Short mmCIF file of C-alpha atoms in Angstrom, two decimals:
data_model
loop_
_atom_site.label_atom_id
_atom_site.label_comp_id
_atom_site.label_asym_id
_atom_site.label_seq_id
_atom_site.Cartn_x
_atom_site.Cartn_y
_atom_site.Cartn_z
CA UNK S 1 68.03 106.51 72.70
CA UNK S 2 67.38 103.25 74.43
CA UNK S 3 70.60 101.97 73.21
CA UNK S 4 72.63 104.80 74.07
CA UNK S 5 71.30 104.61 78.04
CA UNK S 6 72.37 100.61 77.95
CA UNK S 7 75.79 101.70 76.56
CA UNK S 8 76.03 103.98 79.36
CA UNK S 9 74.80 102.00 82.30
CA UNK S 10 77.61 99.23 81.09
CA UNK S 11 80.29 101.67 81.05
CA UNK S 12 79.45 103.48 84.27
CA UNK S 13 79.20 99.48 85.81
CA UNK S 14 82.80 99.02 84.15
CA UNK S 15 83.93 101.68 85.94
CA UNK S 16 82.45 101.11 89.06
CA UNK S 17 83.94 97.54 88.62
CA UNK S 18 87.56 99.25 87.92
CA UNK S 19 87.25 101.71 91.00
CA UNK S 20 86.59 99.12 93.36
CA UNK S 21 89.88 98.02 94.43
CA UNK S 22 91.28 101.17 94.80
CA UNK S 23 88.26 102.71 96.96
CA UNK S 24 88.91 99.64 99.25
CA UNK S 25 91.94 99.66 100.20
CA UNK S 26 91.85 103.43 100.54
CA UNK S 27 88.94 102.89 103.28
CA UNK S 28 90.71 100.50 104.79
CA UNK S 29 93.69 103.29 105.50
CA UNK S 30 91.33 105.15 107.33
CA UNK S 31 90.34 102.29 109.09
CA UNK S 32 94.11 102.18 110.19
CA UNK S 33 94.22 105.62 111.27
CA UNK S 34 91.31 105.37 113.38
CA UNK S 35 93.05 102.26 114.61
CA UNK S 36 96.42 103.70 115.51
CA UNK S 37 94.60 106.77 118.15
CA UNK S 38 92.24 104.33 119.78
CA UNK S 39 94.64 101.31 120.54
CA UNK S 40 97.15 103.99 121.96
CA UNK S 41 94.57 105.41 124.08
CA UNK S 42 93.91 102.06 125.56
CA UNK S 43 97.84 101.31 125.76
CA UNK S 44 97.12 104.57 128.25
CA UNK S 45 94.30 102.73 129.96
CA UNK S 46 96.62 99.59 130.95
CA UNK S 47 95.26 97.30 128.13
CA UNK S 48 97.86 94.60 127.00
CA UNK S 49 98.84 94.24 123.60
CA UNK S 50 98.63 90.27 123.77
CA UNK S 51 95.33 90.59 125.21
CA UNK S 52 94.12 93.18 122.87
CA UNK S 53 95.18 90.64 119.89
CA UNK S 54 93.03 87.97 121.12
CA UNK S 55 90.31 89.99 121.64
CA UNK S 56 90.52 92.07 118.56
CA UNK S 57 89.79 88.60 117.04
CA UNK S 58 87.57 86.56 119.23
CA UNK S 59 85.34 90.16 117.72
CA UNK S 60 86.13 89.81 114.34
CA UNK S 61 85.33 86.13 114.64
CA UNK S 62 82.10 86.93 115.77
CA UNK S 63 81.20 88.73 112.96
CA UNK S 64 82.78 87.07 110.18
CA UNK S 65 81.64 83.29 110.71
CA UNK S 66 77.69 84.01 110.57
CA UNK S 67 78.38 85.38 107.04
CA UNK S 68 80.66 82.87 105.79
CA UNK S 69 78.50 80.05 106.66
CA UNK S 70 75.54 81.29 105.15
CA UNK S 71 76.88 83.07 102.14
CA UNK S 72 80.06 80.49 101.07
CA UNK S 73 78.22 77.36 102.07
CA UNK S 74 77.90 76.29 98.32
CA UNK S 75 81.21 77.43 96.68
CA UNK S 76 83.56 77.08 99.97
CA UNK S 77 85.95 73.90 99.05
CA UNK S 78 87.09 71.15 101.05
CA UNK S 79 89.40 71.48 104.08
CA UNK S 80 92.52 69.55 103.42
CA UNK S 81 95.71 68.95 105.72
CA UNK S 82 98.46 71.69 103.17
CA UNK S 83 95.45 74.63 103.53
CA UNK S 84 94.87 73.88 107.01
CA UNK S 85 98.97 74.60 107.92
CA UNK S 86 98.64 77.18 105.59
CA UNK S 87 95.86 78.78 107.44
CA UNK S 88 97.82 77.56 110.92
CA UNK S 89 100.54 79.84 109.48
CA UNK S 90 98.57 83.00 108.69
CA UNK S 91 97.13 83.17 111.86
CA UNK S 92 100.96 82.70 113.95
CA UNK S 93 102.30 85.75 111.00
CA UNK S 94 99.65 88.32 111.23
CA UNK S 95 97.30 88.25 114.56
CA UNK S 96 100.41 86.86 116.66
CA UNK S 97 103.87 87.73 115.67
CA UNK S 98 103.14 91.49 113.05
CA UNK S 99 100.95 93.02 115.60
CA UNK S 100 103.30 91.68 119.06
CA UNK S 101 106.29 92.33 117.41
CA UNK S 102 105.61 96.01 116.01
CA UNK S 103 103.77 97.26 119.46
CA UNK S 104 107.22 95.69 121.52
CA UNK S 105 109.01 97.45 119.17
CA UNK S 106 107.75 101.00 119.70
CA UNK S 107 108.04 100.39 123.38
CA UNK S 108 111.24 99.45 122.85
CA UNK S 109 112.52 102.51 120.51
CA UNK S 110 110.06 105.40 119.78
CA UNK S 111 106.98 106.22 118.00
CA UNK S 112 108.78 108.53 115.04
CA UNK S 113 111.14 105.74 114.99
CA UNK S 114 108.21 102.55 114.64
CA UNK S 115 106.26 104.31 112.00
CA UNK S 116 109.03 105.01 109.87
CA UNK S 117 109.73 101.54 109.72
CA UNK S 118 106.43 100.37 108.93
CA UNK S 119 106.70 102.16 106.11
CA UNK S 120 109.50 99.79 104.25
CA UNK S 121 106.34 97.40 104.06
CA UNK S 122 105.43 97.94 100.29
CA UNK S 123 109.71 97.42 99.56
CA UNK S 124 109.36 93.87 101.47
CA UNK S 125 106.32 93.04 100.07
CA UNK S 126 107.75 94.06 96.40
CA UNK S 127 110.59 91.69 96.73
CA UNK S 128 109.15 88.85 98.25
CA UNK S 129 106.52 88.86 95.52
CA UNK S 130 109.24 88.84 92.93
CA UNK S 131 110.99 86.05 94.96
CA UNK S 132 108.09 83.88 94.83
CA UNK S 133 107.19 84.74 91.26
CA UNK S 134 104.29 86.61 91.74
CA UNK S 135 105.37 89.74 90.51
CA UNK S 136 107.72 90.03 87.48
CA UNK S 137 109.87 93.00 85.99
CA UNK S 138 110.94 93.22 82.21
CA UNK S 139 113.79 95.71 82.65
CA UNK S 140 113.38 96.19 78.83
CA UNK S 141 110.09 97.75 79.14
CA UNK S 142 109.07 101.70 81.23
CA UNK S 143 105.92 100.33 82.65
CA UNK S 144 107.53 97.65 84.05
CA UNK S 145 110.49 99.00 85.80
CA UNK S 146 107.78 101.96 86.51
CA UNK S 147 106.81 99.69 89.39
CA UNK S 148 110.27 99.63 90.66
CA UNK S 149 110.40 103.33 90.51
CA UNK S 150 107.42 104.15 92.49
CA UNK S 151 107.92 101.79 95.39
CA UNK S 152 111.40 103.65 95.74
CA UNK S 153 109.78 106.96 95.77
CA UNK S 154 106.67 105.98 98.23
CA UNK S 155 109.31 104.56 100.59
CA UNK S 156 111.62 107.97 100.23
CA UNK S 157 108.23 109.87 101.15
CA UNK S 158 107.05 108.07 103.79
CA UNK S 159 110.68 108.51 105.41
CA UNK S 160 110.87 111.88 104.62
CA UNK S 161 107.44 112.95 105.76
CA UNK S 162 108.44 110.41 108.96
CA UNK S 163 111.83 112.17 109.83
CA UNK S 164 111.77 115.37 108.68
CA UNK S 165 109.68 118.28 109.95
CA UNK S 166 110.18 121.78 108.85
CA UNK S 167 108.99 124.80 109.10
CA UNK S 168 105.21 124.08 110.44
CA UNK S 169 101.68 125.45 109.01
CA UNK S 170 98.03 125.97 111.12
CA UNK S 171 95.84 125.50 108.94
CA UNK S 172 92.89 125.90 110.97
CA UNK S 173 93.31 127.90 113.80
CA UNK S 174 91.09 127.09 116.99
CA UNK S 175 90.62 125.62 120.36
CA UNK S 176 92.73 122.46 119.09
CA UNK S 177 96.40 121.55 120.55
CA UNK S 178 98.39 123.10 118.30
CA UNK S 179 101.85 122.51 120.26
CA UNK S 180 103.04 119.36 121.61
CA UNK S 181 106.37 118.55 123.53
CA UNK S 182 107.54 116.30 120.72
CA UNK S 183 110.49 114.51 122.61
CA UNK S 184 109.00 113.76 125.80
CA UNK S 185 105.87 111.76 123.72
CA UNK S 186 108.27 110.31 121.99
CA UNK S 187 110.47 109.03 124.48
CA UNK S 188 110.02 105.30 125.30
CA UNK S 189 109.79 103.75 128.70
CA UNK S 190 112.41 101.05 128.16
CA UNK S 191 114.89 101.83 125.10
CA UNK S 192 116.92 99.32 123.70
CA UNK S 193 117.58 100.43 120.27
CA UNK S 194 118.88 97.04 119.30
CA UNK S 195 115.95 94.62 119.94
CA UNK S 196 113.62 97.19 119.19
CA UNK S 197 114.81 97.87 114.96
CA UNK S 198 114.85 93.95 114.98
CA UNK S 199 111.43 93.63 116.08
CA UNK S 200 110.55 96.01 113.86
CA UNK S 201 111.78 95.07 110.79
CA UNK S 202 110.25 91.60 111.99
CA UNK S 203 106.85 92.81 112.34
CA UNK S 204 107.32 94.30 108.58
CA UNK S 205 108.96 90.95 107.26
CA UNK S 206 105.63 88.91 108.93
CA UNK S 207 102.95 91.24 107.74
CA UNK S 208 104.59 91.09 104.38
CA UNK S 209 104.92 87.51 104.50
CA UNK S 210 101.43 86.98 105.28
CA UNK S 211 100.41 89.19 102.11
CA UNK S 212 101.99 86.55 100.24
CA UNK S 213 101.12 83.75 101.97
CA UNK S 214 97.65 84.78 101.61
CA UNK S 215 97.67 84.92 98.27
CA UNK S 216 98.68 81.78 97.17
CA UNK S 217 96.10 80.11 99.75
CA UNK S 218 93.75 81.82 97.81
CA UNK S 219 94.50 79.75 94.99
CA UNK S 220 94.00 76.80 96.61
CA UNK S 221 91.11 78.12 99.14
CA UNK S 222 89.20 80.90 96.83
CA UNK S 223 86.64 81.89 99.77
CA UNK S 224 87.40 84.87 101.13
CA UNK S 225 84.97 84.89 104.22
CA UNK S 226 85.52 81.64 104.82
CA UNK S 227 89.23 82.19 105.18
CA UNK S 228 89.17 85.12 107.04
CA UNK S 229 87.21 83.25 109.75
CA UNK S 230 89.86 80.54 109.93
CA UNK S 231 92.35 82.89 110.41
CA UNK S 232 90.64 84.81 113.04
CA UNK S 233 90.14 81.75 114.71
CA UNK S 234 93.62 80.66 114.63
CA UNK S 235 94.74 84.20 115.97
CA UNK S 236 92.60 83.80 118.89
CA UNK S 237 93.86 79.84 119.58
CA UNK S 238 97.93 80.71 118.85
CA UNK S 239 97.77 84.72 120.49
CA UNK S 240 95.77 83.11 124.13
CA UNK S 241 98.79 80.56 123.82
CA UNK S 242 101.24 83.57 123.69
CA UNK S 243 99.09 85.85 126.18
CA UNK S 244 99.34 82.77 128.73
CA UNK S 245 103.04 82.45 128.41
CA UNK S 246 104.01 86.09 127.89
CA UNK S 247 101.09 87.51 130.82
CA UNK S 248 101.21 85.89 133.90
CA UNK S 249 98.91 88.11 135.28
CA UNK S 250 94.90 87.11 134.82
CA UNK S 251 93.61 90.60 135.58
CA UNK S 252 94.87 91.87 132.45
CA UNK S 253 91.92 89.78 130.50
CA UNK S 254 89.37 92.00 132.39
CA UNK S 255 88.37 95.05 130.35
CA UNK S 256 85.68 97.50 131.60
CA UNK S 257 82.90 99.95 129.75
CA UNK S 258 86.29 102.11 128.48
CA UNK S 259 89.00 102.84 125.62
CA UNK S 260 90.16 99.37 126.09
CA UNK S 261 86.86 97.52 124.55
CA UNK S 262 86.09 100.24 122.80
CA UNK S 263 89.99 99.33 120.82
CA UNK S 264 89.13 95.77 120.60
CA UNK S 265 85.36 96.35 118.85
CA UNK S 266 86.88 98.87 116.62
CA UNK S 267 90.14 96.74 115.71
CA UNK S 268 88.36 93.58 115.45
CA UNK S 269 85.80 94.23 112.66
CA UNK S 270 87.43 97.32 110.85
CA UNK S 271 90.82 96.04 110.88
CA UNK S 272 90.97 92.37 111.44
CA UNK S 273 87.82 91.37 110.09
CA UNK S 274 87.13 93.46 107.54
CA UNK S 275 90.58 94.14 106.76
CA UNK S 276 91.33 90.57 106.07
CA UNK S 277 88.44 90.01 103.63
CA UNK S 278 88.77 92.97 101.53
CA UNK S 279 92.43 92.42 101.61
CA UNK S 280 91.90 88.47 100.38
CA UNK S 281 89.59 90.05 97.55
CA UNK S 282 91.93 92.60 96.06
CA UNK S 283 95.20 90.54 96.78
CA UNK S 284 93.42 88.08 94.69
CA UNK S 285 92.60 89.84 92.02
CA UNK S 286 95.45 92.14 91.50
CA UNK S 287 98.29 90.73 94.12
CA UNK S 288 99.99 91.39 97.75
CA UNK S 289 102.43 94.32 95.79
CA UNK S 290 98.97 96.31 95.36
CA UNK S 291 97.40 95.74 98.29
CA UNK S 292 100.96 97.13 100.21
CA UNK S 293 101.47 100.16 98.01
CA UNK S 294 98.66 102.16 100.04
CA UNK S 295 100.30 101.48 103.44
CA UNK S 296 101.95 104.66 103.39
CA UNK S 297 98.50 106.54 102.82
CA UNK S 298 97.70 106.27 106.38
CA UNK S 299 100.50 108.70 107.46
CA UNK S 300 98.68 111.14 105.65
CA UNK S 301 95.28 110.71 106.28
CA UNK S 302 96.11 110.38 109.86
CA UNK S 303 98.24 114.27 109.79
CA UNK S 304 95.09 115.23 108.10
CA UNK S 305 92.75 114.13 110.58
CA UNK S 306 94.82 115.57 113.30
CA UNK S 307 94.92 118.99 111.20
CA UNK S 308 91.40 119.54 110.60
CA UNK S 309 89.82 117.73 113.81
CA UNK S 310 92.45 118.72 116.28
CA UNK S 311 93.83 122.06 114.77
CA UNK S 312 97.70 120.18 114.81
CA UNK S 313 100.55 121.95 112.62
CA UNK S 314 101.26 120.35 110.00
CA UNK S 315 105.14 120.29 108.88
CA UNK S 316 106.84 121.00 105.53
CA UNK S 317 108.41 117.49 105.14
CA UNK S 318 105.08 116.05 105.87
CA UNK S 319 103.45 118.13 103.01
CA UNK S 320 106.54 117.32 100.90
CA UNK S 321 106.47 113.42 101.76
CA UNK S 322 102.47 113.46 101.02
CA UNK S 323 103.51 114.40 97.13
CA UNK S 324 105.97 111.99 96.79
CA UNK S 325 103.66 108.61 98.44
CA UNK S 326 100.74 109.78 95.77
CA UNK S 327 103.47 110.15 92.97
CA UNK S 328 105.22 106.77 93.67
CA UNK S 329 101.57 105.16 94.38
CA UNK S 330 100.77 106.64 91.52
CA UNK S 331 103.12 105.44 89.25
CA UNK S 332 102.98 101.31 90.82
CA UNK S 333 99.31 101.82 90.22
CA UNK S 334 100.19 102.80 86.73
CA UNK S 335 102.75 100.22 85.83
CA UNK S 336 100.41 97.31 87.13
CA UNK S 337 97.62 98.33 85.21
CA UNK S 338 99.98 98.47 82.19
CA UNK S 339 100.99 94.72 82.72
CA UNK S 340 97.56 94.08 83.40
CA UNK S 341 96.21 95.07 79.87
CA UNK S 342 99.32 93.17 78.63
CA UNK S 343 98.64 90.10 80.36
CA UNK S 344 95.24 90.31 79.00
CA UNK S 345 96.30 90.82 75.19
CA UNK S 346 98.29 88.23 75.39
CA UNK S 347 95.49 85.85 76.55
CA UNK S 348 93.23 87.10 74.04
CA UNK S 349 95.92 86.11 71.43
CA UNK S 350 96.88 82.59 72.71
CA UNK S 351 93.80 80.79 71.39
CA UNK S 352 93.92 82.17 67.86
CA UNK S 353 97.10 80.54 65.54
CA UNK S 354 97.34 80.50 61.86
CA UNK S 355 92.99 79.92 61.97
CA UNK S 356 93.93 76.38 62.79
CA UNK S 357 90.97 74.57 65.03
CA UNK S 358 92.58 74.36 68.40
CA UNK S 359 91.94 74.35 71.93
CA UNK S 360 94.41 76.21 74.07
CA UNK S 361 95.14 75.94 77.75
CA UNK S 362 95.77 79.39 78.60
CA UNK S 363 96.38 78.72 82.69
CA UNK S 364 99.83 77.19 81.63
CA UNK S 365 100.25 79.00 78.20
CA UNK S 366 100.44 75.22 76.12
CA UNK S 367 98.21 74.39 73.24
CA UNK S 368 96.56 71.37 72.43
CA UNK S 369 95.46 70.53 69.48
CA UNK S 370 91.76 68.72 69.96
CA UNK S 371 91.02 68.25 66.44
CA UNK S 372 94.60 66.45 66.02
CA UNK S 373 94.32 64.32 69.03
CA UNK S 374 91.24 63.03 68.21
CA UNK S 375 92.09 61.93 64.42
CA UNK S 376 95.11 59.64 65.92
CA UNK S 377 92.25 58.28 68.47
CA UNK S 378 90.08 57.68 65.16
CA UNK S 379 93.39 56.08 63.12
CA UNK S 380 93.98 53.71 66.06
CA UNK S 381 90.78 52.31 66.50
CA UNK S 382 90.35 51.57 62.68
CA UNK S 383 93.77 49.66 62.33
CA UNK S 384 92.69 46.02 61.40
CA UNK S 385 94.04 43.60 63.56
#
């Protein structure tokens, strides 16, 4: 009985340990959402969106540091000059030029027009990785091309539940807003639907490239707290550098009691802070292509929200684009986990060869032969001479 309770307490832990990643990242895209309603209330308010990216991190510094000096003091490695640009270069891609570039962007085009964009994220992210060899595809097998496949179809459903509305459903009727003048929301102060799409697709390309970036830093820096206060720190350094060139005006640094430090509190330890740890961990352990396929989860936890909290109508194509993001993130969840028990059997294998006595190097996939070695050592040193 005894033994059947310890096989059960390792295989719920197992589990546990497999969930992990996935119940992560999926917090973190309701981290997002809350994000994206509070940040545009203090756009509202008069905050600035340079100012609101230094802040946003001079919080999440705050929190971070305390815990990654006490808790990586032992295992954080030392700080050389190729890490440190690396670092210099995660804080310019993600705190600066992502967040800038995508809120200049909306100004510049339109809301609808900005989140459908964002939402070619897990494509980028899919091909640099396969660029930079961190993700491969064996066109010869279904589980690999599978993750081909479903970034396709969580792209097509984030456009479709983006562009397309529908017929529209209540399902909770109340005291919400249930009808909104759509176009006049929507329609930017300043259009220029030429800068705008290139900022755009610039704040993707950035956010992508710091993904990847990220993760091979992690190679060479494996401490995730430690380098998500480094990069906080460089985001507050490089964005006051931008905010001093780009706003001329000192009153914008003064926030009150409002929305507007109520959007740098939230944003600075839910999505910088925390965001860029958790991110570090899973990114490490099963790469920037996982990480990225959730994005599009946000656009429907956020038409959820604003269904049940706010009693909004929610449209056919956002119904039908919901089944096709968990179908595609289904199926990328499914081929990596195939090439991850792969990857594994084939580890498992490399050691073992014909039952000679052999030590293998498994990082680069070359085996040495100890026992081998060390006879020729033996041979040489009894040669008379």
């Amino acid at each position: 009985m005894e033994d059947q309770n310890a096989i059960e307490k390792v295989n719920n832990g197992s589990l546990l340990r497999k969930m992990k990643p996935y119940l992560a990242i999926l917090s973190l895209q309701f981290g997002y959402s809350g994000m994206y309603i509070i940040t545009m209330v203090s756009f509202k308010h008069g905050m600035s969106h340079w100012i609101l990216s230094v802040y946003r991190h001079v919080v999440a510094a705050i929190i971070i540091i305390p815990f990654a000096l006490v808790l990586e003091r032992k295992i954080r490695p030392k700080m050389t000059l190729p890490i440190f640009l690396r670092i210099v270069a995660l804080g310019f891609l993600e705190p600066v030029l992502d967040q800038n570039l995508y809120n200049m962007g909306m100004k510049m085009t339109s809301t609808t027009f900005a989140s459908a964009t964002v939402n070619v994220l897990p494509a980028l992210t899919f091909i640099m990785a396969l660029t930079f060899r961190l993700e491969s595809v064996n066109w010869r097998k279904f589980h690999s091309v599978a993750k081909v496949i479903g970034t396709v179809i969580t792209v097509s459903g984030a456009m479709v539940m983006t562009l397309y509305k529908g017929p529209a459903f209540q399902f909770l009727k109340g005291g919400g807003i249930s009808h909104h003048n759509d176009a006049a929301a929507d329609e930017p102060m300043q259009q220029n639907w030429v800068m705008g799409p290139i900022m755009l697709i610039g704040s993707c390309a950035s956010w992508a490239g710091f993904f990847i970036l990220q993760s091979f830093t992690l190679k060479k820096y494996p401490a995730e707290l430690s380098l998500t206060a480094w990069i906080c720190v460089m985001g507050i350094i490089e964005g006051s550098i931008a905010s001093f060139i780009f706003e001329r005006d000192m009153s914008v640094w003064v926030i009150g009691w409002d929305s507007r430090l109520l959007a740098c509190v939230y944003s600075g330890v839910i999505c910088s802070g925390m965001a860029y740890y958790i991110q570090g961990v899973v990114t490490r352990e099963r790469g920037p292509v996982f990480v990225t396929s959730f994005s599009p989860l946000c656009m429907i936890i956020t038409a959820a929200l604003g269904s049940l909290v706010l009693a909004e109508q929610v449209h056919l194509g956002s119904i039908f684009g919901a089944i096709l993001i968990v179908a595609g993130l289904y199926t990328v969840v499914w081929g990596k986990s195939k090439d991850r028990r792969e990857s594994a059997k084939e580890i498992q294998e490399l050691p073992i060869k014909d039952g000679t006595n052999s030590e293998t190097d498994i990082f680069h996939g070359i085996e040495i032969n100890v026992a081998d070695e060390k006879l020729k050592k033996g041979a040489a040193k009894n040669v008379p001479t």
